[in-house]
Amino acid sequence: MRVISGTARSLILKTPKGNLTRPTTDKIKETLFNMIANDLYDATFLDMFAGSGGIGIEALSRGAKKAYFCDIDREAIECIKYNLAHTKLSDRAVVMKGSFESNLDKIKNLKERFDIIFLDPPYKKGFEDKCLDILLNSTLIDEHTLIIIEEDFKTDTTHLEKDWDIVKVKEYKSNKHIFIHKRG
């Protein structure tokens, strides 16, 4: 896995050992970032369920001003810190260990608002819906915040239409990205 473009282009990223994380492939990551390229410059980015931190690091490399990296796994956190140091992007990053609920609560206290949020939770556990419920009623987002959910290809996401505007769904062979905004 590597950084595709920007200031850290071509640098190889470390991934946590084992199968607790599913690093986004370079091809899918490149497609994703080509789709959001115009929204990245000077953005505040949240990489929730960050794993190796590859998505948030790509955002920083391509011009995001700040990125938060959140994960519950100690090895993932160490991996993220290593990758940020390796890419020389640590000065624009905040790394937080804990559950997504506790991390979102800590961020609320910082009075941060995000331009882009990337959610890549373990598939079929319902974490994305719980996370979206917290975000929906918070000051962390507004109707301009772009939220991208990486989910299993077969997961039904029509229930999102109740509270969210689905901007786009990009399907791949085994997963998909759902792009949403808070309904204004």
Short mmCIF file of C-alpha atoms in Angstrom, two decimals:
data_model
loop_
_atom_site.label_atom_id
_atom_site.label_comp_id
_atom_site.label_asym_id
_atom_site.label_seq_id
_atom_site.Cartn_x
_atom_site.Cartn_y
_atom_site.Cartn_z
CA MET A 1 0.00 0.00 0.00
CA ARG A 2 1.33 3.43 -0.92
CA VAL A 3 0.42 7.10 -1.06
CA ILE A 4 -0.97 7.69 -4.56
CA SER A 5 -0.47 11.43 -5.05
CA GLY A 6 0.57 14.71 -3.45
CA THR A 7 3.46 15.66 -1.19
CA ALA A 8 4.00 12.09 0.06
CA ARG A 9 3.50 10.47 -3.35
CA SER A 10 4.85 6.91 -3.78
CA LEU A 11 5.82 6.43 -0.14
CA ILE A 12 5.05 2.91 1.07
CA LEU A 13 2.73 2.67 4.08
CA LYS A 14 2.88 0.05 6.80
CA THR A 15 -0.31 -1.92 7.58
CA PRO A 16 -1.27 -3.59 10.86
CA LYS A 17 -0.57 -7.32 11.04
CA GLY A 18 -3.44 -9.79 10.95
CA ASN A 19 -6.87 -9.47 9.42
CA LEU A 20 -8.48 -6.94 11.76
CA THR A 21 -8.10 -4.22 9.12
CA ARG A 22 -8.94 -4.19 5.42
CA PRO A 23 -6.62 -1.65 3.79
CA THR A 24 -8.28 0.06 0.84
CA THR A 25 -6.50 -1.04 -2.32
CA ASP A 26 -4.44 1.51 -4.23
CA LYS A 27 -6.79 1.30 -7.22
CA ILE A 28 -9.93 1.97 -5.15
CA LYS A 29 -8.14 4.70 -3.17
CA GLU A 30 -7.09 6.40 -6.41
CA THR A 31 -10.66 6.27 -7.75
CA LEU A 32 -12.03 7.66 -4.48
CA PHE A 33 -9.59 10.55 -4.34
CA ASN A 34 -10.09 11.44 -7.99
CA MET A 35 -13.80 11.80 -7.16
CA ILE A 36 -13.22 14.14 -4.18
CA ALA A 37 -10.11 15.98 -5.42
CA ASN A 38 -11.87 19.35 -5.66
CA ASP A 39 -13.09 19.14 -2.05
CA LEU A 40 -9.76 18.32 -0.39
CA TYR A 41 -7.75 21.52 -0.46
CA ASP A 42 -7.70 23.14 3.01
CA ALA A 43 -10.29 20.62 4.29
CA THR A 44 -10.58 19.21 7.80
CA PHE A 45 -10.77 15.43 7.36
CA LEU A 46 -11.86 12.63 9.71
CA ASP A 47 -10.63 9.09 9.08
CA MET A 48 -12.81 7.04 11.44
CA PHE A 49 -11.95 3.34 11.89
CA ALA A 50 -8.63 4.41 10.35
CA GLY A 51 -6.67 1.12 10.37
CA SER A 52 -3.31 2.03 8.81
CA GLY A 53 -4.35 5.66 8.29
CA GLY A 54 -3.92 5.34 4.53
CA ILE A 55 -7.07 7.30 3.64
CA GLY A 56 -6.38 10.23 5.96
CA ILE A 57 -2.72 10.30 4.92
CA GLU A 58 -3.78 10.45 1.27
CA ALA A 59 -6.06 13.38 2.15
CA LEU A 60 -3.21 15.24 3.88
CA SER A 61 -0.81 14.47 1.03
CA ARG A 62 -3.32 15.95 -1.42
CA GLY A 63 -3.88 19.20 0.48
CA ALA A 64 -6.19 18.70 3.45
CA LYS A 65 -5.15 21.14 6.19
CA LYS A 66 -5.81 18.75 9.09
CA ALA A 67 -6.83 15.13 9.60
CA TYR A 68 -8.08 13.20 12.60
CA PHE A 69 -7.32 9.47 12.74
CA CYS A 70 -9.46 7.36 15.08
CA ASP A 71 -9.22 3.66 15.82
CA ILE A 72 -9.76 1.38 18.80
CA ASP A 73 -6.89 -1.01 18.10
CA ARG A 74 -3.50 -0.29 19.74
CA GLU A 75 -1.52 -1.79 16.85
CA ALA A 76 -3.48 0.28 14.32
CA ILE A 77 -2.72 3.45 16.31
CA GLU A 78 1.01 2.64 16.35
CA CYS A 79 0.86 1.94 12.62
CA ILE A 80 -0.86 5.29 11.95
CA LYS A 81 1.76 7.15 14.00
CA TYR A 82 4.57 5.39 12.14
CA ASN A 83 3.00 6.19 8.74
CA LEU A 84 2.47 9.84 9.65
CA ALA A 85 6.10 10.19 10.74
CA HIS A 86 7.29 8.34 7.63
CA THR A 87 5.30 10.67 5.34
CA LYS A 88 6.26 13.75 7.40
CA LEU A 89 2.58 14.66 7.89
CA SER A 90 2.38 14.34 11.69
CA ASP A 91 2.22 18.10 12.23
CA ARG A 92 -1.23 18.27 10.59
CA ALA A 93 -2.63 15.12 12.24
CA VAL A 94 -4.44 14.21 15.43
CA VAL A 95 -4.41 10.50 16.37
CA MET A 96 -7.02 9.24 18.83
CA LYS A 97 -7.33 5.78 20.37
CA GLY A 98 -10.70 4.57 21.59
CA SER A 99 -14.18 3.58 20.49
CA PHE A 100 -15.80 5.69 17.81
CA GLU A 101 -18.30 6.94 20.42
CA SER A 102 -15.60 8.16 22.80
CA ASN A 103 -13.51 9.66 20.00
CA LEU A 104 -16.48 11.60 18.58
CA ASP A 105 -17.27 12.81 22.09
CA LYS A 106 -13.66 14.04 22.56
CA ILE A 107 -13.72 15.79 19.18
CA LYS A 108 -17.01 17.53 20.04
CA ASN A 109 -15.24 19.08 23.03
CA LEU A 110 -12.59 20.48 20.66
CA LYS A 111 -15.37 22.29 18.75
CA GLU A 112 -14.14 20.89 15.43
CA ARG A 113 -16.28 20.78 12.28
CA PHE A 114 -15.40 18.46 9.43
CA ASP A 115 -15.47 19.04 5.69
CA ILE A 116 -15.02 15.34 4.83
CA ILE A 117 -15.55 12.23 6.95
CA PHE A 118 -14.51 8.76 5.85
CA LEU A 119 -16.13 5.84 7.70
CA ASP A 120 -14.70 2.38 7.12
CA PRO A 121 -16.03 0.27 10.01
CA PRO A 122 -15.97 -3.51 10.22
CA TYR A 123 -18.61 -4.70 7.78
CA LYS A 124 -22.07 -5.85 8.88
CA LYS A 125 -21.74 -4.75 12.52
CA GLY A 126 -23.98 -1.65 12.33
CA PHE A 127 -21.19 0.69 13.46
CA GLU A 128 -21.73 3.07 10.54
CA ASP A 129 -25.39 3.61 11.50
CA LYS A 130 -24.47 4.28 15.15
CA CYS A 131 -21.74 6.67 14.03
CA LEU A 132 -24.12 8.48 11.66
CA ASP A 133 -26.69 8.84 14.46
CA ILE A 134 -24.09 10.58 16.61
CA LEU A 135 -22.96 12.81 13.73
CA LEU A 136 -26.49 13.74 12.68
CA ASN A 137 -27.25 15.48 15.97
CA SER A 138 -23.83 17.05 16.50
CA THR A 139 -22.00 20.24 15.61
CA LEU A 140 -19.25 18.17 13.95
CA ILE A 141 -21.01 18.36 10.59
CA ASP A 142 -23.33 20.59 8.60
CA GLU A 143 -25.20 20.13 5.32
CA HIS A 144 -21.96 20.75 3.39
CA THR A 145 -19.96 18.00 5.11
CA LEU A 146 -19.29 15.10 2.75
CA ILE A 147 -19.49 11.73 4.48
CA ILE A 148 -18.14 8.69 2.65
CA ILE A 149 -19.00 5.23 3.93
CA GLU A 150 -17.07 2.18 2.77
CA GLU A 151 -19.35 -0.83 3.02
CA ASP A 152 -19.74 -4.39 1.81
CA PHE A 153 -21.05 -4.53 -1.76
CA LYS A 154 -24.25 -6.33 -0.74
CA THR A 155 -25.23 -4.08 2.18
CA ASP A 156 -28.58 -2.36 1.75
CA THR A 157 -28.21 1.37 2.38
CA THR A 158 -31.68 2.61 1.38
CA HIS A 159 -32.47 3.34 5.07
CA LEU A 160 -30.00 6.25 4.86
CA GLU A 161 -32.49 8.20 2.74
CA LYS A 162 -34.53 9.03 5.86
CA ASP A 163 -32.01 11.56 7.23
CA TRP A 164 -29.34 11.86 4.55
CA ASP A 165 -29.08 12.94 0.93
CA ILE A 166 -27.29 10.20 -1.00
CA VAL A 167 -25.10 12.06 -3.48
CA LYS A 168 -23.53 9.05 -5.16
CA VAL A 169 -22.83 5.35 -4.79
CA LYS A 170 -19.65 3.99 -6.35
CA GLU A 171 -19.62 0.19 -6.58
CA TYR A 172 -16.54 -1.98 -6.86
CA LYS A 173 -16.21 -5.77 -7.06
CA SER A 174 -16.41 -6.46 -3.32
CA ASN A 175 -17.36 -3.17 -1.68
CA LYS A 176 -18.83 0.26 -2.35
CA HIS A 177 -18.55 3.88 -1.32
CA ILE A 178 -21.72 5.77 -0.39
CA PHE A 179 -21.41 9.57 -0.51
CA ILE A 180 -23.90 11.41 1.69
CA HIS A 181 -24.74 14.85 3.06
CA LYS A 182 -26.88 15.79 6.03
CA ARG A 183 -30.27 16.80 4.76
CA GLY A 184 -30.45 20.60 4.98
#
